[in-house]
Amino acid sequence: MIERPKILVVYYTQTGQLKRIIDTVLGPLQDKATIVYEELKPLQPFEFPWKKQVFYDTMPETVLGRPRGIAPLKVNPDEHFDLVILAYQPWFLSPSQPTAAFLQSEIAGRLLKGKPVITLMGCRNMWLNAQERVKEYLQKAGAKLVGNIVLKDTSPNLVALITVLRWQFKGKKEATALLPPAGVQEKDIVESVRFAQPIAKVLETREWDALQPQLLELGAIDLLPNLILLEGRGIRAFRYWSEFISAKGGPGAPERQGRVTMYRGLLLIGIFVLSPIAKITSVFKLALNKKQLQEDVEYYKGVHLR
């Protein structure tokens, strides 16, 4: 009797959307593989919906890679798995704190060493810097990133921002008379089942290098060059503010709340006032650096680390 391949799924979700994506992608594999789910649980839970000040106060440690601790995992770190799927969301252009806490842990090193890994994201639209950080963590753990699937909100940027903020702070995901529902569109979640076929195939052949090209043919990543420019600006600003805020104390410290409030106000101005200006300047940069940006697009669609 041939032993079924074993898949470990490590994930963290506040709203349940990411778990739905996982279940849809892996649905056809349920009768072909043994799937073990490991949900990451912070020792001090992140509440949802978020309190606004708490949300923005979470930015510095997220960006600086100083995450809140997570509860011990249930899985045996020495158990063999043929494939690991790491499902996560970007927070502030960085891996979510529970994801970073897992990837920094000793148990992650034991679970991931020598293992092929697929990353699976559900996000608004900006994920490049988060994925670069995850690549670094995986490389340090001795894992091999073999695939990346990104499901994102396909609404226009500002519309998606308004709907996700409403969802984060009020817990309201549903559509209104003027706005679409928040998050990844239902149609895109349902259609993500198409990614199961190449994953099933590579579990049989173990030709891991063939997986990402097959996923890309199925539309696993849709990336426009202007996103690279926007993220580059955004992460530089986040790093500055992270250092500036954290210099006044740790998460929740009263001494740093004035700086957090200042950051909140400037961030909203930057998004709603400066973003249209940045979009115009991006047009010129796209024209001047078209070749380099196209090379960057191909790089970010891939699974290798520069």
Short mmCIF file of the C-alpha atoms (twelve columns), coordinates in Angstrom:
data_MODEL
# 
_entry.id   MODEL 
# 
loop_
_atom_site.group_PDB 
_atom_site.id 
_atom_site.type_symbol 
_atom_site.label_atom_id 
_atom_site.label_alt_id 
_atom_site.label_comp_id 
_atom_site.label_asym_id 
_atom_site.label_seq_id 
_atom_site.Cartn_x 
_atom_site.Cartn_y 
_atom_site.Cartn_z 
_atom_site.pdbx_PDB_model_num 
ATOM 1   C CA . MET A 1   0.000   0.000  0.000   1 
ATOM 2   C CA . ILE A 2   1.389   3.403  -1.048  1 
ATOM 3   C CA . GLU A 3   1.552   5.872  1.828   1 
ATOM 4   C CA . ARG A 4   -0.366  9.087  1.247   1 
ATOM 5   C CA . PRO A 5   1.733   12.273 1.173   1 
ATOM 6   C CA . LYS A 6   1.465   14.468 4.261   1 
ATOM 7   C CA . ILE A 7   0.858   18.206 4.113   1 
ATOM 8   C CA . LEU A 8   1.265   20.573 7.042   1 
ATOM 9   C CA . VAL A 9   -0.738  23.809 6.855   1 
ATOM 10  C CA . VAL A 10  0.416   26.589 9.182   1 
ATOM 11  C CA . TYR A 11  -1.855  29.645 9.282   1 
ATOM 12  C CA . TYR A 12  -3.234  32.558 11.257  1 
ATOM 13  C CA . THR A 13  -6.545  34.247 10.546  1 
ATOM 14  C CA . GLN A 14  -8.612  36.802 12.442  1 
ATOM 15  C CA . THR A 15  -11.704 36.880 10.215  1 
ATOM 16  C CA . GLY A 16  -11.784 33.349 8.808   1 
ATOM 17  C CA . GLN A 17  -11.262 34.511 5.222   1 
ATOM 18  C CA . LEU A 18  -7.816  32.949 4.944   1 
ATOM 19  C CA . LYS A 19  -9.085  29.607 6.262   1 
ATOM 20  C CA . ARG A 20  -11.756 29.645 3.540   1 
ATOM 21  C CA . ILE A 21  -9.051  30.217 0.943   1 
ATOM 22  C CA . ILE A 22  -6.986  27.354 2.370   1 
ATOM 23  C CA . ASP A 23  -9.979  24.996 2.372   1 
ATOM 24  C CA . THR A 24  -10.854 25.907 -1.213  1 
ATOM 25  C CA . VAL A 25  -7.332  25.454 -2.571  1 
ATOM 26  C CA . LEU A 26  -6.801  22.171 -0.730  1 
ATOM 27  C CA . GLY A 27  -10.318 20.783 -1.098  1 
ATOM 28  C CA . PRO A 28  -9.508  18.443 -4.016  1 
ATOM 29  C CA . LEU A 29  -6.453  17.127 -2.128  1 
ATOM 30  C CA . GLN A 30  -8.407  15.845 0.874   1 
ATOM 31  C CA . ASP A 31  -8.695  12.341 -0.590  1 
ATOM 32  C CA . LYS A 32  -5.138  12.322 -1.965  1 
ATOM 33  C CA . ALA A 33  -3.092  13.472 1.011   1 
ATOM 34  C CA . THR A 34  -3.143  13.588 4.803   1 
ATOM 35  C CA . ILE A 35  -3.501  17.262 5.752   1 
ATOM 36  C CA . VAL A 36  -2.586  18.522 9.220   1 
ATOM 37  C CA . TYR A 37  -3.735  22.034 10.182  1 
ATOM 38  C CA . GLU A 38  -1.793  24.135 12.679  1 
ATOM 39  C CA . GLU A 39  -3.485  27.408 13.603  1 
ATOM 40  C CA . LEU A 40  -1.153  29.957 15.166  1 
ATOM 41  C CA . LYS A 41  -2.551  31.456 18.368  1 
ATOM 42  C CA . PRO A 42  -0.991  34.541 19.978  1 
ATOM 43  C CA . LEU A 43  -0.525  34.295 23.753  1 
ATOM 44  C CA . GLN A 44  -2.270  37.657 23.936  1 
ATOM 45  C CA . PRO A 45  -4.933  37.582 21.196  1 
ATOM 46  C CA . PHE A 46  -5.272  40.379 18.667  1 
ATOM 47  C CA . GLU A 47  -8.889  41.489 18.995  1 
ATOM 48  C CA . PHE A 48  -11.133 41.791 15.955  1 
ATOM 49  C CA . PRO A 49  -12.597 44.218 15.105  1 
ATOM 50  C CA . TRP A 50  -9.571  46.306 16.028  1 
ATOM 51  C CA . LYS A 51  -9.584  49.355 18.272  1 
ATOM 52  C CA . LYS A 52  -8.081  52.041 16.052  1 
ATOM 53  C CA . GLN A 53  -5.266  53.142 18.345  1 
ATOM 54  C CA . VAL A 54  -4.316  49.534 19.100  1 
ATOM 55  C CA . PHE A 55  -4.199  48.762 15.373  1 
ATOM 56  C CA . TYR A 56  -1.810  51.589 14.571  1 
ATOM 57  C CA . ASP A 57  0.205   50.897 17.727  1 
ATOM 58  C CA . THR A 58  0.798   47.382 16.383  1 
ATOM 59  C CA . MET A 59  2.714   48.724 13.370  1 
ATOM 60  C CA . PRO A 60  6.205   49.301 14.865  1 
ATOM 61  C CA . GLU A 61  6.785   45.795 16.223  1 
ATOM 62  C CA . THR A 62  5.288   44.265 13.064  1 
ATOM 63  C CA . VAL A 63  7.635   46.173 10.775  1 
ATOM 64  C CA . LEU A 64  10.662  45.716 13.036  1 
ATOM 65  C CA . GLY A 65  10.069  41.966 13.316  1 
ATOM 66  C CA . ARG A 66  9.487   41.950 17.095  1 
ATOM 67  C CA . PRO A 67  6.258   39.953 17.261  1 
ATOM 68  C CA . ARG A 68  4.012   39.046 20.161  1 
ATOM 69  C CA . GLY A 69  4.589   35.454 21.282  1 
ATOM 70  C CA . ILE A 70  2.435   32.536 20.169  1 
ATOM 71  C CA . ALA A 71  1.178   29.484 22.048  1 
ATOM 72  C CA . PRO A 72  3.114   26.202 21.674  1 
ATOM 73  C CA . LEU A 73  2.234   24.313 18.502  1 
ATOM 74  C CA . LYS A 74  0.315   21.057 18.711  1 
ATOM 75  C CA . VAL A 75  2.261   19.380 15.901  1 
ATOM 76  C CA . ASN A 76  5.311   17.235 16.640  1 
ATOM 77  C CA . PRO A 77  8.275   19.253 15.281  1 
ATOM 78  C CA . ASP A 78  10.071  16.071 14.285  1 
ATOM 79  C CA . GLU A 79  7.130   14.640 12.335  1 
ATOM 80  C CA . HIS A 80  7.763   14.165 8.619   1 
ATOM 81  C CA . PHE A 81  5.799   16.209 6.093   1 
ATOM 82  C CA . ASP A 82  6.172   16.101 2.322   1 
ATOM 83  C CA . LEU A 83  4.986   19.682 1.916   1 
ATOM 84  C CA . VAL A 84  4.357   22.692 4.147   1 
ATOM 85  C CA . ILE A 85  1.846   25.378 3.239   1 
ATOM 86  C CA . LEU A 86  2.344   28.674 5.044   1 
ATOM 87  C CA . ALA A 87  -0.811  30.780 4.775   1 
ATOM 88  C CA . TYR A 88  -0.540  34.340 6.034   1 
ATOM 89  C CA . GLN A 89  -1.581  37.972 5.661   1 
ATOM 90  C CA . PRO A 90  0.676   41.011 5.338   1 
ATOM 91  C CA . TRP A 91  0.342   43.594 8.104   1 
ATOM 92  C CA . PHE A 92  1.879   47.006 7.403   1 
ATOM 93  C CA . LEU A 93  3.785   45.582 4.388   1 
ATOM 94  C CA . SER A 94  5.283   42.887 6.654   1 
ATOM 95  C CA . PRO A 95  4.321   39.351 7.699   1 
ATOM 96  C CA . SER A 96  1.602   39.344 10.354  1 
ATOM 97  C CA . GLN A 97  2.995   39.125 13.866  1 
ATOM 98  C CA . PRO A 98  1.845   35.515 14.511  1 
ATOM 99  C CA . THR A 99  3.466   34.471 11.207  1 
ATOM 100 C CA . ALA A 100 6.732   36.197 12.093  1 
ATOM 101 C CA . ALA A 101 6.661   34.715 15.600  1 
ATOM 102 C CA . PHE A 102 6.330   31.230 14.123  1 
ATOM 103 C CA . LEU A 103 9.068   31.748 11.545  1 
ATOM 104 C CA . GLN A 104 11.449  33.066 14.214  1 
ATOM 105 C CA . SER A 105 10.823  30.109 16.526  1 
ATOM 106 C CA . GLU A 106 13.033  27.120 17.150  1 
ATOM 107 C CA . ILE A 107 10.173  24.775 16.263  1 
ATOM 108 C CA . ALA A 108 9.885   26.372 12.807  1 
ATOM 109 C CA . GLY A 109 13.500  25.533 12.153  1 
ATOM 110 C CA . ARG A 110 12.830  21.887 12.979  1 
ATOM 111 C CA . LEU A 111 9.581   21.701 10.994  1 
ATOM 112 C CA . LEU A 112 10.804  23.543 7.910   1 
ATOM 113 C CA . LYS A 113 14.390  22.383 7.469   1 
ATOM 114 C CA . GLY A 114 14.752  20.666 4.110   1 
ATOM 115 C CA . LYS A 115 11.012  20.977 3.385   1 
ATOM 116 C CA . PRO A 116 9.353   22.377 0.259   1 
ATOM 117 C CA . VAL A 117 7.071   25.283 1.195   1 
ATOM 118 C CA . ILE A 118 4.191   26.980 -0.606  1 
ATOM 119 C CA . THR A 119 3.141   30.422 0.614   1 
ATOM 120 C CA . LEU A 120 -0.537  31.308 0.284   1 
ATOM 121 C CA . MET A 121 -1.732  34.860 0.891   1 
ATOM 122 C CA . GLY A 122 -5.060  36.609 1.241   1 
ATOM 123 C CA . CYS A 123 -4.522  40.372 1.282   1 
ATOM 124 C CA . ARG A 124 -5.684  43.811 0.153   1 
ATOM 125 C CA . ASN A 125 -3.058  44.401 -2.535  1 
ATOM 126 C CA . MET A 126 0.427   45.069 -1.128  1 
ATOM 127 C CA . TRP A 127 2.427   41.947 -0.305  1 
ATOM 128 C CA . LEU A 128 5.895   42.229 -1.870  1 
ATOM 129 C CA . ASN A 129 7.925   43.313 1.146   1 
ATOM 130 C CA . ALA A 130 6.110   40.826 3.386   1 
ATOM 131 C CA . GLN A 131 6.990   38.003 1.025   1 
ATOM 132 C CA . GLU A 132 10.635  39.077 0.876   1 
ATOM 133 C CA . ARG A 133 10.787  38.888 4.663   1 
ATOM 134 C CA . VAL A 134 9.173   35.446 4.594   1 
ATOM 135 C CA . LYS A 135 11.705  34.298 1.990   1 
ATOM 136 C CA . GLU A 136 14.498  35.374 4.340   1 
ATOM 137 C CA . TYR A 137 12.972  33.483 7.256   1 
ATOM 138 C CA . LEU A 138 12.499  30.361 5.139   1 
ATOM 139 C CA . GLN A 139 16.053  30.505 3.841   1 
ATOM 140 C CA . LYS A 140 17.390  30.830 7.384   1 
ATOM 141 C CA . ALA A 141 15.308  27.785 8.412   1 
ATOM 142 C CA . GLY A 142 16.739  25.747 5.538   1 
ATOM 143 C CA . ALA A 143 13.398  25.436 3.746   1 
ATOM 144 C CA . LYS A 144 12.860  25.587 -0.019  1 
ATOM 145 C CA . LEU A 145 10.155  27.957 -1.250  1 
ATOM 146 C CA . VAL A 146 8.577   26.219 -4.244  1 
ATOM 147 C CA . GLY A 147 5.339   28.145 -4.821  1 
ATOM 148 C CA . ASN A 148 3.503   31.354 -4.032  1 
ATOM 149 C CA . ILE A 149 -0.206  32.078 -4.496  1 
ATOM 150 C CA . VAL A 150 -1.595  35.550 -3.848  1 
ATOM 151 C CA . LEU A 151 -5.320  36.263 -3.623  1 
ATOM 152 C CA . LYS A 152 -5.985  39.981 -3.295  1 
ATOM 153 C CA . ASP A 153 -8.826  42.464 -3.287  1 
ATOM 154 C CA . THR A 154 -9.253  43.502 -6.918  1 
ATOM 155 C CA . SER A 155 -11.282 46.640 -6.171  1 
ATOM 156 C CA . PRO A 156 -9.651  50.015 -7.022  1 
ATOM 157 C CA . ASN A 157 -6.988  50.915 -4.441  1 
ATOM 158 C CA . LEU A 158 -8.862  53.606 -2.504  1 
ATOM 159 C CA . VAL A 159 -12.132 51.655 -2.606  1 
ATOM 160 C CA . ALA A 160 -10.365 48.590 -1.220  1 
ATOM 161 C CA . LEU A 161 -8.796  50.726 1.485   1 
ATOM 162 C CA . ILE A 162 -12.143 52.150 2.601   1 
ATOM 163 C CA . THR A 163 -13.812 48.733 2.695   1 
ATOM 164 C CA . VAL A 164 -10.953 47.052 4.572   1 
ATOM 165 C CA . LEU A 165 -10.833 49.843 7.183   1 
ATOM 166 C CA . ARG A 166 -14.583 49.475 7.686   1 
ATOM 167 C CA . TRP A 167 -14.091 45.732 8.115   1 
ATOM 168 C CA . GLN A 168 -11.132 46.125 10.486  1 
ATOM 169 C CA . PHE A 169 -12.674 48.721 12.770  1 
ATOM 170 C CA . LYS A 170 -16.405 47.956 12.565  1 
ATOM 171 C CA . GLY A 171 -16.406 44.258 11.662  1 
ATOM 172 C CA . LYS A 172 -18.621 44.930 8.637   1 
ATOM 173 C CA . LYS A 173 -17.558 43.035 5.531   1 
ATOM 174 C CA . GLU A 174 -20.809 43.124 3.553   1 
ATOM 175 C CA . ALA A 175 -21.432 45.406 0.563   1 
ATOM 176 C CA . THR A 176 -23.272 48.708 0.927   1 
ATOM 177 C CA . ALA A 177 -25.214 50.762 -1.601  1 
ATOM 178 C CA . LEU A 178 -21.971 52.450 -2.661  1 
ATOM 179 C CA . LEU A 179 -19.231 49.987 -1.756  1 
ATOM 180 C CA . PRO A 180 -18.426 46.350 -2.631  1 
ATOM 181 C CA . PRO A 181 -17.821 43.784 0.106   1 
ATOM 182 C CA . ALA A 182 -14.442 43.966 1.803   1 
ATOM 183 C CA . GLY A 183 -11.623 41.505 1.242   1 
ATOM 184 C CA . VAL A 184 -10.853 39.021 -1.482  1 
ATOM 185 C CA . GLN A 185 -13.781 38.714 -3.873  1 
ATOM 186 C CA . GLU A 186 -15.921 35.594 -3.435  1 
ATOM 187 C CA . LYS A 187 -15.482 34.658 -7.100  1 
ATOM 188 C CA . ASP A 188 -11.689 34.647 -6.689  1 
ATOM 189 C CA . ILE A 189 -11.889 32.469 -3.580  1 
ATOM 190 C CA . VAL A 190 -14.147 29.929 -5.287  1 
ATOM 191 C CA . GLU A 191 -11.945 29.821 -8.389  1 
ATOM 192 C CA . SER A 192 -8.765  29.298 -6.349  1 
ATOM 193 C CA . VAL A 193 -9.622  25.577 -6.399  1 
ATOM 194 C CA . ARG A 194 -7.737  25.512 -9.719  1 
ATOM 195 C CA . PHE A 195 -4.402  25.603 -7.874  1 
ATOM 196 C CA . ALA A 196 -4.989  22.170 -6.359  1 
ATOM 197 C CA . GLN A 197 -4.186  20.316 -9.586  1 
ATOM 198 C CA . PRO A 198 -0.522  21.398 -9.984  1 
ATOM 199 C CA . ILE A 199 0.048   20.932 -6.248  1 
ATOM 200 C CA . ALA A 200 -1.320  17.386 -6.457  1 
ATOM 201 C CA . LYS A 201 0.849   16.677 -9.484  1 
ATOM 202 C CA . VAL A 202 4.057   17.888 -7.869  1 
ATOM 203 C CA . LEU A 203 3.337   15.813 -4.756  1 
ATOM 204 C CA . GLU A 204 3.535   12.790 -7.044  1 
ATOM 205 C CA . THR A 205 6.529   13.793 -9.170  1 
ATOM 206 C CA . ARG A 206 8.472   15.789 -6.536  1 
ATOM 207 C CA . GLU A 207 9.587   18.098 -9.355  1 
ATOM 208 C CA . TRP A 208 9.319   21.132 -7.114  1 
ATOM 209 C CA . ASP A 209 11.011  23.555 -9.516  1 
ATOM 210 C CA . ALA A 210 8.168   23.026 -11.985 1 
ATOM 211 C CA . LEU A 211 5.456   24.181 -9.600  1 
ATOM 212 C CA . GLN A 212 5.672   27.988 -9.621  1 
ATOM 213 C CA . PRO A 213 5.647   28.269 -13.448 1 
ATOM 214 C CA . GLN A 214 2.493   26.125 -13.470 1 
ATOM 215 C CA . LEU A 215 0.868   28.243 -10.764 1 
ATOM 216 C CA . LEU A 216 1.720   31.416 -12.682 1 
ATOM 217 C CA . GLU A 217 0.106   30.004 -15.815 1 
ATOM 218 C CA . LEU A 218 -3.077  29.665 -13.751 1 
ATOM 219 C CA . GLY A 219 -2.878  33.281 -12.583 1 
ATOM 220 C CA . ALA A 220 -1.447  32.743 -9.102  1 
ATOM 221 C CA . ILE A 221 0.034   36.258 -9.086  1 
ATOM 222 C CA . ASP A 222 -1.234  39.429 -10.742 1 
ATOM 223 C CA . LEU A 223 1.366   42.152 -10.252 1 
ATOM 224 C CA . LEU A 224 1.468   45.636 -11.773 1 
ATOM 225 C CA . PRO A 225 4.791   47.538 -11.842 1 
ATOM 226 C CA . ASN A 226 3.385   50.584 -10.032 1 
ATOM 227 C CA . LEU A 227 2.814   48.402 -6.944  1 
ATOM 228 C CA . ILE A 228 6.582   47.949 -6.665  1 
ATOM 229 C CA . LEU A 229 7.082   51.723 -6.592  1 
ATOM 230 C CA . LEU A 230 4.275   52.286 -4.073  1 
ATOM 231 C CA . GLU A 231 5.536   49.581 -1.729  1 
ATOM 232 C CA . GLY A 232 9.072   50.904 -1.917  1 
ATOM 233 C CA . ARG A 233 7.904   54.302 -0.699  1 
ATOM 234 C CA . GLY A 234 5.579   52.802 1.893   1 
ATOM 235 C CA . ILE A 235 8.064   50.472 3.576   1 
ATOM 236 C CA . ARG A 236 10.684  53.219 3.895   1 
ATOM 237 C CA . ALA A 237 8.126   55.402 5.682   1 
ATOM 238 C CA . PHE A 238 6.979   52.530 7.922   1 
ATOM 239 C CA . ARG A 239 10.561  51.756 8.964   1 
ATOM 240 C CA . TYR A 240 11.195  55.350 9.928   1 
ATOM 241 C CA . TRP A 241 7.992   55.620 11.965  1 
ATOM 242 C CA . SER A 242 8.582   52.210 13.568  1 
ATOM 243 C CA . GLU A 243 11.909  53.350 14.984  1 
ATOM 244 C CA . PHE A 244 10.508  56.757 15.938  1 
ATOM 245 C CA . ILE A 245 7.532   55.312 17.831  1 
ATOM 246 C CA . SER A 246 9.326   52.378 19.480  1 
ATOM 247 C CA . ALA A 247 12.002  54.718 20.841  1 
ATOM 248 C CA . LYS A 248 9.359   55.850 23.348  1 
ATOM 249 C CA . GLY A 249 8.576   52.364 24.686  1 
ATOM 250 C CA . GLY A 250 6.946   49.064 23.842  1 
ATOM 251 C CA . PRO A 251 3.438   48.220 22.600  1 
ATOM 252 C CA . GLY A 252 0.754   50.131 24.468  1 
ATOM 253 C CA . ALA A 253 3.227   52.347 26.350  1 
ATOM 254 C CA . PRO A 254 1.541   55.670 27.206  1 
ATOM 255 C CA . GLU A 255 4.743   57.530 26.353  1 
ATOM 256 C CA . ARG A 256 4.535   56.584 22.702  1 
ATOM 257 C CA . GLN A 257 0.837   57.172 22.063  1 
ATOM 258 C CA . GLY A 258 1.372   60.769 20.956  1 
ATOM 259 C CA . ARG A 259 3.711   59.551 18.241  1 
ATOM 260 C CA . VAL A 260 1.271   56.804 17.268  1 
ATOM 261 C CA . THR A 261 -1.491  59.409 16.881  1 
ATOM 262 C CA . MET A 262 0.808   61.603 14.796  1 
ATOM 263 C CA . TYR A 263 1.596   58.616 12.559  1 
ATOM 264 C CA . ARG A 264 -2.143  57.810 12.200  1 
ATOM 265 C CA . GLY A 265 -2.929  61.294 10.946  1 
ATOM 266 C CA . LEU A 266 -0.007  61.508 8.537   1 
ATOM 267 C CA . LEU A 267 -0.710  58.030 7.181   1 
ATOM 268 C CA . LEU A 268 -4.287  58.953 6.252   1 
ATOM 269 C CA . ILE A 269 -3.085  62.197 4.641   1 
ATOM 270 C CA . GLY A 270 -0.484  60.211 2.737   1 
ATOM 271 C CA . ILE A 271 -3.023  57.709 1.494   1 
ATOM 272 C CA . PHE A 272 -5.858  60.018 0.511   1 
ATOM 273 C CA . VAL A 273 -3.920  63.138 -0.523  1 
ATOM 274 C CA . LEU A 274 -0.447  62.074 -1.581  1 
ATOM 275 C CA . SER A 275 -1.359  58.731 -3.223  1 
ATOM 276 C CA . PRO A 276 -2.919  60.393 -6.303  1 
ATOM 277 C CA . ILE A 277 0.200   62.570 -6.640  1 
ATOM 278 C CA . ALA A 278 2.431   59.528 -6.235  1 
ATOM 279 C CA . LYS A 279 0.433   57.766 -8.937  1 
ATOM 280 C CA . ILE A 280 1.191   60.595 -11.367 1 
ATOM 281 C CA . THR A 281 4.931   60.520 -10.585 1 
ATOM 282 C CA . SER A 282 4.849   56.739 -10.975 1 
ATOM 283 C CA . VAL A 283 3.770   57.165 -14.600 1 
ATOM 284 C CA . PHE A 284 7.029   58.966 -15.347 1 
ATOM 285 C CA . LYS A 285 9.129   56.464 -13.422 1 
ATOM 286 C CA . LEU A 286 7.422   53.597 -15.218 1 
ATOM 287 C CA . ALA A 287 8.295   55.164 -18.553 1 
ATOM 288 C CA . LEU A 288 11.922  55.841 -17.576 1 
ATOM 289 C CA . ASN A 289 12.600  52.541 -15.816 1 
ATOM 290 C CA . LYS A 290 10.364  50.215 -17.780 1 
ATOM 291 C CA . LYS A 291 12.980  47.514 -18.349 1 
ATOM 292 C CA . GLN A 292 14.138  47.421 -14.725 1 
ATOM 293 C CA . LEU A 293 10.574  47.369 -13.403 1 
ATOM 294 C CA . GLN A 294 9.649   44.523 -15.724 1 
ATOM 295 C CA . GLU A 295 12.618  42.561 -14.409 1 
ATOM 296 C CA . ASP A 296 11.427  43.323 -10.880 1 
ATOM 297 C CA . VAL A 297 7.935   42.070 -11.726 1 
ATOM 298 C CA . GLU A 298 9.377   38.761 -12.904 1 
ATOM 299 C CA . TYR A 299 11.507  38.524 -9.773  1 
ATOM 300 C CA . TYR A 300 8.619   39.130 -7.359  1 
ATOM 301 C CA . LYS A 301 6.496   36.571 -9.178  1 
ATOM 302 C CA . GLY A 302 9.181   33.998 -8.525  1 
ATOM 303 C CA . VAL A 303 10.260  32.050 -5.456  1 
ATOM 304 C CA . HIS A 304 13.957  32.892 -5.263  1 
ATOM 305 C CA . LEU A 305 15.600  35.401 -2.924  1 
ATOM 306 C CA . ARG A 306 17.981  37.995 -4.313  1 
# 
